[in-house]
Every structure is written in structure tokens, then in C-alpha cells.
mmCIF file of C-alpha atoms and ligand atoms in Angstrom:
data_model
loop_
_atom_site.group_PDB
_atom_site.id
_atom_site.type_symbol
_atom_site.label_atom_id
_atom_site.label_comp_id
_atom_site.label_asym_id
_atom_site.label_seq_id
_atom_site.Cartn_x
_atom_site.Cartn_y
_atom_site.Cartn_z
ATOM 1 C CA UNK A 10 -155.821 221.747 96.652
ATOM 2 C CA UNK A 11 -155.639 218.523 98.583
ATOM 3 C CA UNK A 12 -152.175 218.062 100.091
ATOM 4 C CA UNK A 13 -150.792 214.633 99.371
ATOM 5 C CA UNK A 14 -147.634 215.110 101.429
ATOM 6 C CA UNK A 15 -148.004 216.631 104.888
ATOM 7 C CA UNK A 16 -144.896 217.536 106.837
ATOM 8 C CA UNK A 17 -144.927 218.169 110.569
ATOM 9 C CA UNK A 18 -141.605 219.776 111.341
ATOM 10 C CA UNK A 19 -139.180 222.608 111.838
ATOM 11 C CA UNK A 20 -138.905 225.962 110.117
ATOM 12 C CA UNK A 21 -135.658 227.837 110.753
ATOM 13 C CA UNK A 22 -133.707 230.774 109.527
ATOM 14 C CA UNK A 23 -130.067 229.832 109.184
ATOM 15 C CA UNK A 24 -127.757 232.773 110.029
ATOM 16 C CA UNK A 25 -124.468 231.847 108.372
ATOM 17 C CA UNK A 26 -121.229 233.687 109.091
ATOM 18 C CA UNK A 27 -117.872 232.940 107.500
ATOM 19 C CA UNK A 28 -114.752 233.729 109.541
ATOM 20 C CA UNK A 29 -111.067 232.719 109.483
ATOM 21 C CA UNK A 30 -111.591 230.529 112.538
ATOM 22 C CA UNK A 31 -114.148 229.835 115.235
ATOM 23 C CA UNK A 32 -114.107 232.419 118.044
ATOM 24 C CA UNK A 33 -112.807 231.432 121.484
ATOM 25 C CA UNK A 34 -114.820 232.168 124.649
ATOM 26 C CA UNK A 35 -115.031 235.921 125.219
ATOM 27 C CA UNK A 36 -113.437 236.737 121.866
ATOM 28 C CA UNK A 37 -114.755 239.119 119.236
ATOM 29 C CA UNK A 38 -113.643 238.112 115.767
ATOM 30 C CA UNK A 39 -113.999 239.880 112.418
ATOM 31 C CA UNK A 40 -115.830 237.642 109.924
ATOM 32 C CA UNK A 41 -115.863 237.773 106.122
ATOM 33 C CA UNK A 42 -119.562 237.477 105.273
ATOM 34 C CA UNK A 43 -123.067 236.939 106.584
ATOM 35 C CA UNK A 44 -126.194 235.524 104.876
ATOM 36 C CA UNK A 45 -129.652 234.474 106.101
ATOM 37 C CA UNK A 46 -130.847 231.250 104.461
ATOM 38 C CA UNK A 47 -134.234 229.567 104.936
ATOM 39 C CA UNK A 48 -133.721 226.174 106.586
ATOM 40 C CA UNK A 49 -135.000 223.672 109.104
ATOM 41 C CA UNK A 50 -135.268 220.026 108.118
ATOM 42 C CA UNK A 51 -139.063 220.150 107.977
ATOM 43 C CA UNK A 52 -139.131 223.175 105.697
ATOM 44 C CA UNK A 53 -136.321 221.822 103.517
ATOM 45 C CA UNK A 54 -138.181 218.532 102.994
ATOM 46 C CA UNK A 55 -141.412 220.438 102.252
ATOM 47 C CA UNK A 56 -139.626 222.518 99.602
ATOM 48 C CA UNK A 57 -138.075 219.340 98.137
ATOM 49 C CA UNK A 58 -141.410 217.502 97.938
ATOM 50 C CA UNK A 59 -143.112 220.540 96.387
ATOM 51 C CA UNK A 60 -140.412 221.198 93.761
ATOM 52 C CA UNK A 61 -140.345 217.494 92.953
ATOM 53 C CA UNK A 62 -144.003 217.340 92.037
ATOM 54 C CA UNK A 63 -146.134 216.809 95.169
ATOM 55 C CA UNK A 64 -148.881 218.961 96.570
ATOM 56 C CA UNK A 65 -147.556 219.760 100.038
ATOM 57 C CA UNK A 66 -148.848 221.175 103.305
ATOM 58 C CA UNK A 67 -146.726 222.013 106.297
ATOM 59 C CA UNK A 68 -147.726 221.959 109.971
ATOM 60 C CA UNK A 69 -145.343 224.028 112.077
ATOM 61 C CA UNK A 70 -144.803 227.158 114.161
ATOM 62 C CA UNK A 71 -142.762 230.314 113.663
ATOM 63 C CA UNK A 72 -142.349 233.335 115.912
ATOM 64 C CA UNK A 73 -144.190 236.610 115.410
ATOM 65 C CA UNK A 74 -141.090 238.248 113.943
ATOM 66 C CA UNK A 75 -139.674 239.235 110.593
ATOM 67 C CA UNK A 76 -137.977 235.854 110.069
ATOM 68 C CA UNK A 77 -141.276 234.065 110.530
ATOM 69 C CA UNK A 78 -142.906 236.254 107.872
ATOM 70 C CA UNK A 79 -140.029 235.741 105.469
ATOM 71 C CA UNK A 80 -139.978 231.992 105.938
ATOM 72 C CA UNK A 81 -143.735 231.679 105.431
ATOM 73 C CA UNK A 82 -143.447 233.774 102.263
ATOM 74 C CA UNK A 83 -140.608 231.556 100.998
ATOM 75 C CA UNK A 84 -142.731 228.411 101.466
ATOM 76 C CA UNK A 85 -145.757 230.041 99.791
ATOM 77 C CA UNK A 86 -143.626 230.846 96.734
ATOM 78 C CA UNK A 87 -143.036 227.084 96.418
ATOM 79 C CA UNK A 88 -146.803 226.510 96.336
ATOM 80 C CA UNK A 89 -146.808 224.929 99.808
ATOM 81 C CA UNK A 90 -150.038 225.169 101.794
ATOM 82 C CA UNK A 91 -149.028 227.241 104.877
ATOM 83 C CA UNK A 92 -152.447 227.542 106.529
ATOM 84 C CA UNK A 93 -151.229 225.199 109.303
ATOM 85 C CA UNK A 94 -148.147 227.305 110.094
ATOM 86 C CA UNK A 95 -148.916 229.202 113.273
ATOM 87 C CA UNK A 96 -147.203 232.449 114.361
ATOM 88 C CA UNK A 97 -146.661 232.214 118.113
ATOM 89 C CA UNK A 98 -147.059 235.563 119.891
ATOM 90 C CA UNK A 99 -144.052 236.697 121.890
ATOM 91 C CA UNK A 100 -141.832 233.906 120.550
ATOM 92 C CA UNK A 101 -138.862 234.046 118.188
ATOM 93 C CA UNK A 102 -138.654 232.052 114.976
ATOM 94 C CA UNK A 103 -136.309 229.047 115.123
ATOM 95 C CA UNK A 104 -132.761 229.976 114.164
ATOM 96 C CA UNK A 105 -129.473 228.215 113.585
ATOM 97 C CA UNK A 106 -126.456 230.471 114.254
ATOM 98 C CA UNK A 107 -123.688 229.009 112.131
ATOM 99 C CA UNK A 108 -120.027 230.018 111.963
ATOM 100 C CA UNK A 109 -117.925 228.359 109.221
ATOM 101 C CA UNK A 110 -114.123 228.713 109.317
ATOM 102 C CA UNK A 111 -111.391 228.535 106.654
ATOM 103 C CA UNK A 112 -111.122 224.766 107.156
ATOM 104 C CA UNK A 113 -114.896 224.319 106.653
ATOM 105 C CA UNK A 114 -115.259 223.417 110.326
ATOM 106 C CA UNK A 115 -118.404 224.833 111.817
ATOM 107 C CA UNK A 116 -119.925 225.695 115.166
ATOM 108 C CA UNK A 117 -123.708 225.877 115.373
ATOM 109 C CA UNK A 118 -126.151 227.067 118.028
ATOM 110 C CA UNK A 119 -129.780 226.158 117.389
ATOM 111 C CA UNK A 120 -132.610 227.962 119.119
ATOM 112 C CA UNK A 121 -135.888 226.078 118.675
ATOM 113 C CA UNK A 122 -138.092 229.189 119.133
ATOM 114 C CA UNK A 123 -141.402 228.570 117.408
ATOM 115 C CA UNK A 124 -140.482 224.936 116.645
ATOM 116 C CA UNK A 125 -140.777 224.178 120.363
ATOM 117 C CA UNK A 126 -144.489 225.125 120.202
ATOM 118 C CA UNK A 127 -145.424 222.414 117.691
ATOM 119 C CA UNK A 128 -147.454 220.482 120.248
ATOM 120 C CA UNK A 129 -149.816 217.512 119.914
ATOM 121 C CA UNK A 130 -152.678 219.989 120.378
ATOM 122 C CA UNK A 131 -151.453 222.049 117.396
ATOM 123 C CA UNK A 132 -151.270 218.897 115.276
ATOM 124 C CA UNK A 133 -154.772 217.843 116.404
ATOM 125 C CA UNK A 134 -156.155 221.191 115.317
ATOM 126 C CA UNK A 135 -155.060 220.306 111.764
ATOM 127 C CA UNK A 136 -156.250 216.719 111.854
ATOM 128 C CA UNK A 137 -158.257 217.291 108.672
ATOM 129 C CA UNK A 138 -154.995 217.925 106.849
ATOM 130 C CA UNK A 139 -153.485 214.673 108.111
ATOM 131 C CA UNK A 140 -156.670 212.858 107.078
ATOM 132 C CA UNK A 141 -156.269 214.084 103.462
ATOM 133 C CA UNK A 142 -152.597 213.162 103.227
ATOM 134 C CA UNK A 143 -151.201 210.181 101.427
ATOM 135 C CA UNK A 144 -147.745 210.541 102.997
ATOM 136 C CA UNK A 145 -146.835 212.090 106.370
ATOM 137 C CA UNK A 146 -143.238 213.030 107.168
ATOM 138 C CA UNK A 147 -141.662 213.878 110.524
ATOM 139 C CA UNK A 148 -138.113 214.698 111.642
ATOM 140 C CA UNK A 149 -136.874 215.352 115.206
ATOM 141 C CA UNK A 150 -136.588 219.162 115.300
ATOM 142 C CA UNK A 151 -139.972 219.528 117.016
ATOM 143 C CA UNK A 152 -140.817 218.053 120.470
ATOM 144 C CA UNK A 153 -140.436 214.271 120.667
ATOM 145 C CA UNK A 154 -143.894 213.882 122.251
ATOM 146 C CA UNK A 155 -145.402 215.579 119.166
ATOM 147 C CA UNK A 156 -143.515 213.329 116.793
ATOM 148 C CA UNK A 157 -144.770 210.240 118.671
ATOM 149 C CA UNK A 158 -148.306 211.640 118.482
ATOM 150 C CA UNK A 159 -148.069 212.247 114.705
ATOM 151 C CA UNK A 160 -146.666 208.771 114.060
ATOM 152 C CA UNK A 161 -149.529 207.227 116.040
ATOM 153 C CA UNK A 162 -152.183 209.287 114.291
ATOM 154 C CA UNK A 163 -150.645 208.576 110.897
ATOM 155 C CA UNK A 164 -150.775 204.877 111.597
ATOM 156 C CA UNK A 165 -154.441 205.092 112.806
ATOM 157 C CA UNK A 166 -155.370 206.922 109.585
ATOM 158 C CA UNK A 167 -153.572 204.321 107.451
ATOM 159 C CA UNK A 168 -151.146 206.833 105.915
ATOM 160 C CA UNK A 169 -147.657 206.173 104.608
ATOM 161 C CA UNK A 170 -145.587 207.393 107.588
ATOM 162 C CA UNK A 171 -141.954 208.437 107.132
ATOM 163 C CA UNK A 172 -139.568 209.327 109.973
ATOM 164 C CA UNK A 173 -136.275 210.988 109.180
ATOM 165 C CA UNK A 174 -134.688 210.670 112.666
ATOM 166 C CA UNK A 175 -132.628 213.841 112.472
ATOM 167 C CA UNK A 176 -131.053 215.109 114.594
ATOM 168 C CA UNK A 177 -130.962 212.150 116.954
ATOM 169 C CA UNK A 178 -128.931 211.631 120.111
ATOM 170 C CA UNK A 179 -130.292 208.369 121.520
ATOM 171 C CA UNK A 180 -132.257 205.282 120.458
ATOM 172 C CA UNK A 181 -135.901 205.980 119.547
ATOM 173 C CA UNK A 182 -138.760 205.082 121.929
ATOM 174 C CA UNK A 183 -139.297 201.334 121.348
ATOM 175 C CA UNK A 184 -143.005 201.732 120.582
ATOM 176 C CA UNK A 185 -142.336 204.040 117.636
ATOM 177 C CA UNK A 186 -140.958 201.394 115.301
ATOM 178 C CA UNK A 187 -144.310 199.757 114.720
ATOM 179 C CA UNK A 188 -145.797 203.148 113.737
ATOM 180 C CA UNK A 189 -143.296 203.994 110.981
ATOM 181 C CA UNK A 190 -143.466 202.711 107.396
ATOM 182 C CA UNK A 191 -140.114 204.095 106.288
ATOM 183 C CA UNK A 192 -137.334 204.982 108.731
ATOM 184 C CA UNK A 193 -134.722 207.054 106.851
ATOM 185 C CA UNK A 194 -131.511 207.718 108.831
ATOM 186 C CA UNK A 195 -128.128 208.738 107.404
ATOM 187 C CA UNK A 196 -124.947 206.975 108.491
ATOM 188 C CA UNK A 197 -124.365 208.918 111.721
ATOM 189 C CA UNK A 198 -128.039 208.685 112.694
ATOM 190 C CA UNK A 199 -128.050 204.920 112.060
ATOM 191 C CA UNK A 200 -125.014 204.703 114.355
ATOM 192 C CA UNK A 201 -126.663 206.721 117.091
ATOM 193 C CA UNK A 202 -129.877 204.669 116.827
ATOM 194 C CA UNK A 203 -128.079 201.346 117.136
ATOM 195 C CA UNK A 204 -124.700 201.977 118.793
ATOM 196 C CA UNK A 205 -123.136 200.211 115.782
ATOM 197 C CA UNK A 206 -120.659 201.851 113.373
ATOM 198 C CA UNK A 207 -122.181 202.660 109.963
ATOM 199 C CA UNK A 208 -119.965 203.859 107.151
ATOM 200 C CA UNK A 209 -120.461 201.355 104.331
ATOM 201 C CA UNK A 210 -123.055 199.065 102.737
ATOM 202 C CA UNK A 211 -121.776 196.171 104.867
ATOM 203 C CA UNK A 212 -121.893 197.973 108.192
ATOM 204 C CA UNK A 213 -125.261 199.535 107.302
ATOM 205 C CA UNK A 214 -126.699 196.082 106.758
ATOM 206 C CA UNK A 215 -125.632 195.015 110.271
ATOM 207 C CA UNK A 216 -127.172 198.098 111.844
ATOM 208 C CA UNK A 217 -130.360 197.658 109.799
ATOM 209 C CA UNK A 218 -130.567 194.119 111.194
ATOM 210 C CA UNK A 219 -130.576 195.600 114.680
ATOM 211 C CA UNK A 220 -133.295 198.128 113.708
ATOM 212 C CA UNK A 221 -135.452 195.363 112.176
ATOM 213 C CA UNK A 222 -134.997 193.365 115.397
ATOM 214 C CA UNK A 223 -136.248 196.468 117.302
ATOM 215 C CA UNK A 224 -139.461 196.356 115.265
ATOM 216 C CA UNK A 225 -138.722 198.599 112.264
ATOM 217 C CA UNK A 226 -140.399 197.339 109.094
ATOM 218 C CA UNK A 227 -138.697 199.231 106.233
ATOM 219 C CA UNK A 228 -135.440 201.137 106.569
ATOM 220 C CA UNK A 229 -133.522 203.256 104.097
ATOM 221 C CA UNK A 230 -130.028 204.218 105.256
ATOM 222 C CA UNK A 231 -128.542 207.015 103.151
ATOM 223 C CA UNK A 232 -124.806 206.571 102.608
ATOM 224 C CA UNK A 233 -123.758 209.792 100.852
ATOM 225 C CA UNK A 234 -121.938 209.070 97.588
ATOM 226 C CA UNK A 235 -122.415 205.319 98.237
ATOM 227 C CA UNK A 236 -126.189 205.674 97.650
ATOM 228 C CA UNK A 237 -128.756 204.009 99.900
ATOM 229 C CA UNK A 238 -129.362 200.612 101.420
ATOM 230 C CA UNK A 239 -132.981 199.553 101.644
ATOM 231 C CA UNK A 240 -134.019 196.714 103.952
ATOM 232 C CA UNK A 241 -137.201 194.959 105.019
ATOM 233 C CA UNK A 242 -137.487 191.763 107.066
ATOM 234 C CA UNK A 243 -137.200 189.722 103.868
ATOM 235 C CA UNK A 244 -135.196 191.801 101.453
ATOM 236 C CA UNK A 245 -132.053 193.958 101.328
ATOM 237 C CA UNK A 246 -131.099 196.030 98.280
ATOM 238 C CA UNK A 247 -128.319 198.477 97.569
ATOM 239 C CA UNK A 248 -129.121 201.369 95.247
ATOM 240 C CA UNK A 249 -125.865 203.037 94.130
ATOM 241 C CA UNK A 250 -125.915 206.840 93.847
ATOM 242 C CA UNK A 251 -125.648 208.470 90.421
ATOM 243 C CA UNK A 252 -122.088 209.722 89.989
ATOM 244 C CA UNK A 253 -121.821 213.488 90.088
ATOM 245 C CA UNK A 254 -119.231 216.101 90.959
ATOM 246 C CA UNK A 255 -120.175 217.071 94.524
ATOM 247 C CA UNK A 256 -119.922 220.754 95.374
ATOM 248 C CA UNK A 257 -121.939 220.993 98.593
ATOM 249 C CA UNK A 258 -123.839 218.120 100.234
ATOM 250 C CA UNK A 259 -125.976 220.360 102.475
ATOM 251 C CA UNK A 260 -129.606 219.219 102.335
ATOM 252 C CA UNK A 261 -128.824 216.077 100.295
ATOM 253 C CA UNK A 262 -130.683 213.998 102.868
ATOM 254 C CA UNK A 263 -133.630 216.419 102.934
ATOM 255 C CA UNK A 264 -133.823 216.342 99.132
ATOM 256 C CA UNK A 265 -133.804 212.538 99.153
ATOM 257 C CA UNK A 266 -136.585 212.348 101.747
ATOM 258 C CA UNK A 267 -138.736 214.958 99.970
ATOM 259 C CA UNK A 268 -138.206 213.386 96.567
ATOM 260 C CA UNK A 269 -138.883 209.851 97.858
ATOM 261 C CA UNK A 270 -142.123 211.048 99.497
ATOM 262 C CA UNK A 271 -143.249 212.998 96.419
ATOM 263 C CA UNK A 272 -142.767 209.916 94.227
ATOM 264 C CA UNK A 273 -144.650 207.647 96.651
ATOM 265 C CA UNK A 274 -147.477 210.203 96.799
ATOM 266 C CA UNK A 275 -147.731 209.958 93.010
ATOM 267 C CA UNK A 276 -148.168 206.205 93.262
ATOM 268 C CA UNK A 277 -144.630 205.172 92.282
ATOM 269 C CA UNK A 278 -143.280 201.898 93.651
ATOM 270 C CA UNK A 279 -140.779 202.113 96.510
ATOM 271 C CA UNK A 280 -137.820 201.208 94.322
ATOM 272 C CA UNK A 281 -138.872 203.818 91.735
ATOM 273 C CA UNK A 282 -139.270 206.322 94.585
ATOM 274 C CA UNK A 283 -135.802 205.501 95.940
ATOM 275 C CA UNK A 284 -134.252 205.963 92.525
ATOM 276 C CA UNK A 285 -136.081 209.241 91.962
ATOM 277 C CA UNK A 286 -135.053 210.514 95.413
ATOM 278 C CA UNK A 287 -131.466 209.631 94.644
ATOM 279 C CA UNK A 288 -131.433 211.436 91.304
ATOM 280 C CA UNK A 289 -132.865 214.504 93.027
ATOM 281 C CA UNK A 290 -130.338 214.308 95.890
ATOM 282 C CA UNK A 291 -127.418 213.792 93.472
ATOM 283 C CA UNK A 292 -128.429 216.913 91.587
ATOM 284 C CA UNK A 293 -128.674 218.851 94.853
ATOM 285 C CA UNK A 294 -125.056 218.081 95.746
ATOM 286 C CA UNK A 295 -123.867 219.636 92.467
ATOM 287 C CA UNK A 296 -125.207 222.987 93.683
ATOM 288 C CA UNK A 297 -124.366 225.169 96.686
ATOM 289 C CA UNK A 298 -126.629 225.825 99.655
ATOM 290 C CA UNK A 299 -129.627 224.125 101.241
ATOM 291 C CA UNK A 300 -132.996 225.140 99.747
ATOM 292 C CA UNK A 301 -131.388 226.843 96.706
ATOM 293 C CA UNK A 302 -129.754 223.531 95.769
ATOM 294 C CA UNK A 303 -133.006 221.505 95.688
ATOM 295 C CA UNK A 304 -133.919 220.643 92.055
ATOM 296 C CA UNK A 305 -137.328 220.728 90.370
ATOM 297 C CA UNK A 306 -139.155 217.778 88.819
ATOM 298 C CA UNK A 307 -138.139 219.059 85.384
ATOM 299 C CA UNK A 308 -134.438 219.126 86.401
ATOM 300 C CA UNK A 309 -134.620 215.523 87.613
ATOM 301 C CA UNK A 310 -136.477 214.300 84.518
ATOM 302 C CA UNK A 311 -133.831 215.889 82.337
ATOM 303 C CA UNK A 312 -131.024 214.361 84.468
ATOM 304 C CA UNK A 313 -132.660 210.884 84.412
ATOM 305 C CA UNK A 314 -133.121 210.801 80.641
HETATM 306 P P1 ADP B 28 -127.328 213.690 104.839
HETATM 307 O O1 ADP B 28 -127.427 214.896 103.985
HETATM 308 O O2 ADP B 28 -128.490 213.488 105.740
HETATM 309 O O3 ADP B 28 -126.015 213.504 105.530
HETATM 310 P P2 ADP B 28 -126.386 211.743 102.878
HETATM 311 O O4 ADP B 28 -125.056 212.419 102.893
HETATM 312 O O5 ADP B 28 -126.409 210.278 103.183
HETATM 313 O O6 ADP B 28 -127.461 212.455 103.819
HETATM 314 O O7 ADP B 28 -127.004 211.985 101.413
HETATM 315 C C1 ADP B 28 -128.334 211.658 101.109
HETATM 316 C C2 ADP B 28 -128.395 211.106 99.699
HETATM 317 O O8 ADP B 28 -127.916 212.103 98.814
HETATM 318 C C3 ADP B 28 -127.496 209.904 99.453
HETATM 319 O O9 ADP B 28 -128.119 208.700 99.807
HETATM 320 C C4 ADP B 28 -127.307 210.023 97.928
HETATM 321 O O10 ADP B 28 -128.488 209.549 97.267
HETATM 322 C C5 ADP B 28 -127.232 211.516 97.741
HETATM 323 N N1 ADP B 28 -125.821 211.949 97.790
HETATM 324 C C6 ADP B 28 -125.159 212.494 98.820
HETATM 325 N N2 ADP B 28 -123.882 212.761 98.495
HETATM 326 C C7 ADP B 28 -123.725 212.386 97.212
HETATM 327 C C8 ADP B 28 -122.648 212.391 96.261
HETATM 328 N N3 ADP B 28 -121.433 212.855 96.602
HETATM 329 N N4 ADP B 28 -122.870 211.905 95.008
HETATM 330 C C9 ADP B 28 -124.117 211.451 94.650
HETATM 331 N N5 ADP B 28 -125.154 211.437 95.508
HETATM 332 C C10 ADP B 28 -124.973 211.884 96.740
#
């Protein structure tokens, strides 16, 4: 199988505890429940693209532990090509330790583990995979230097290059903008990238102006229930979100990115791909959880008709 969508990104196990409140320093607190949930933005987007109709390969690293084995198995079940997922000896798999309290506030510690080993050299060893891709997606949960390397290689190979700048804490390196076809931040990421407040279509348009001035060519800002705003140097368009009853918005952004990429890989136009991504993301918010909430192509076709 030739992978049309290749994702270079993170693979995590989310360790989710529910407790009445967040513990204070030095405190031991009795919680209500504990679950392990496959996560990581890279893996979530890979699952989304695969369920939504693309042939997908993932380049990433896990530790040589039980979580790594379980996460690889979970991706294989989705039909994702995992030959480029390396198990790093003596390293732990990436984890997110999450405590959620009665007010739905959370506290999260992320340990990169294997994700920190996704180096430019690892990516180069799977260059054949990048060469076969139609669409390449990166996020920011692997080392920045690697992301820059992938963007550059993607551009050299003439691929459709998508960056979901998540999580982000500072403006991107200036030379990245010319390497990215679609920059897809959410509201808070657009704010962090530009220093401008983004919480509406109007404010998003101002921030997108700043990103275009920095050299970005096509930007899609996701605005939760307000849909997405798409901008190029010559064109701005708002795509409202389908109205649904939201239950849990976890992984909505990852579902949008994966669905958008899957549709582009199948030769859809960008506006068709945006609409498809939005239908998929809207369905995902009607269901609980991250990867379990991501719909299939059949679900979206039924919802769209
Ligand atoms: P993130 O998960 O990164 O914070 P958003 O909250 O912006 O991203 O959501 C991504 C996309 O998911 C939105 O652009 C929209 O298409 C869809 N979405 C999110 N929340 C809702 C909602 N309440 N109703 C319908 N669609 C939604």
C-alpha cells in the first residue's frame, strides 16, 4: 500500500484520572477513576485520516515498554502503516498524566519520552515514505528542528505540507512560513503565533493578516462551534460549523486536520476538504473521548447526506 498521507508526530498514552479536585503540593488524594487512552496529536491525526478514507503511514518513536506495544497495535488496527514507528531502547513511551476535577479543570504533565527521539536522521531514514506521500502533516510534539526539517523536505519533494502548530508557545521560525501549504492553528494557537487576540471570525481575520504578512500562504483558523476561517493572500472565506449538540470537544482539531488531509489526498478541492473536515470534527464533538470519538468515512457520508 502506498501511503498518501504521511504524519510525522507524537504518539502518547494519556493516563487520565478523575478526582474531586487537583492535589496540592505534597498531598495524596483519593481519585474516582483511572483510564489509559491512546493519544498524541500525531497519532490522533493519523487515526482520523485513516478512518476518514486515506491510506496513512506514521513516522514516530515510542519507548520499548508495554505502552509502546499497545499504541502500535492500536494504530495497526486502524490500517495505519507503522513500519516507520521506532521502539527506542531504554526509553519510555510518551505519556500525558492528566487529572480532571469536579469542575472539569485539569492539570497535565507531559513526558515526551520516545517522541523526543524523532530526529531529522530518523525522518531521513524513511525518506522513501515521504517521497510517496501526497500530503505530509506535522504538529509540534516532536523536536522543533525535526519539524523544520520535514517541512523543508516536504517542500523540496513538492508535497502538500500541513502544519498544525500545536502546542505552540512562541511565534514560529520566520523561514517556516514559505515551506507550509496549510497552516492550521486553533484560536489560542493563532493568538500565540501573532500576539493578537483571536476569539471570533473578525479577530481571526486580523491575526490571519499578520500571518500572511509573515509569509504564510494559506491559513485555516479553527474556531470551535464558529467553524473555520480560511485565508490566502487574495481570498478570505468563513465556513460555519454544522450545528450539533457538543458532548466533548477533545480531538476536534485533530479530527478536522486528519479529515481535511484525507480529502485533499483523494483529490478533493480545498473548500470540499474544509467542509468534509468540519463534518468529521462536528461528529467527533458529539462523542466522548479522543480517538474513540473520531468518526469513519461512512459516518461522515451519512451525516452529510
Ligand atoms: P481544537 O480541538 O484544536 O481546540 P477547535 O475547538 O477549533 O479545535 O475545533 C476544531 C473544529 O472542530 C472546528 O473548526 C469545528 O469544525 C469543529 N467543532 C469544534 N467544536 C464544535 C462544536 N461545538 N460544534 C460543531 N463543530 C465543532
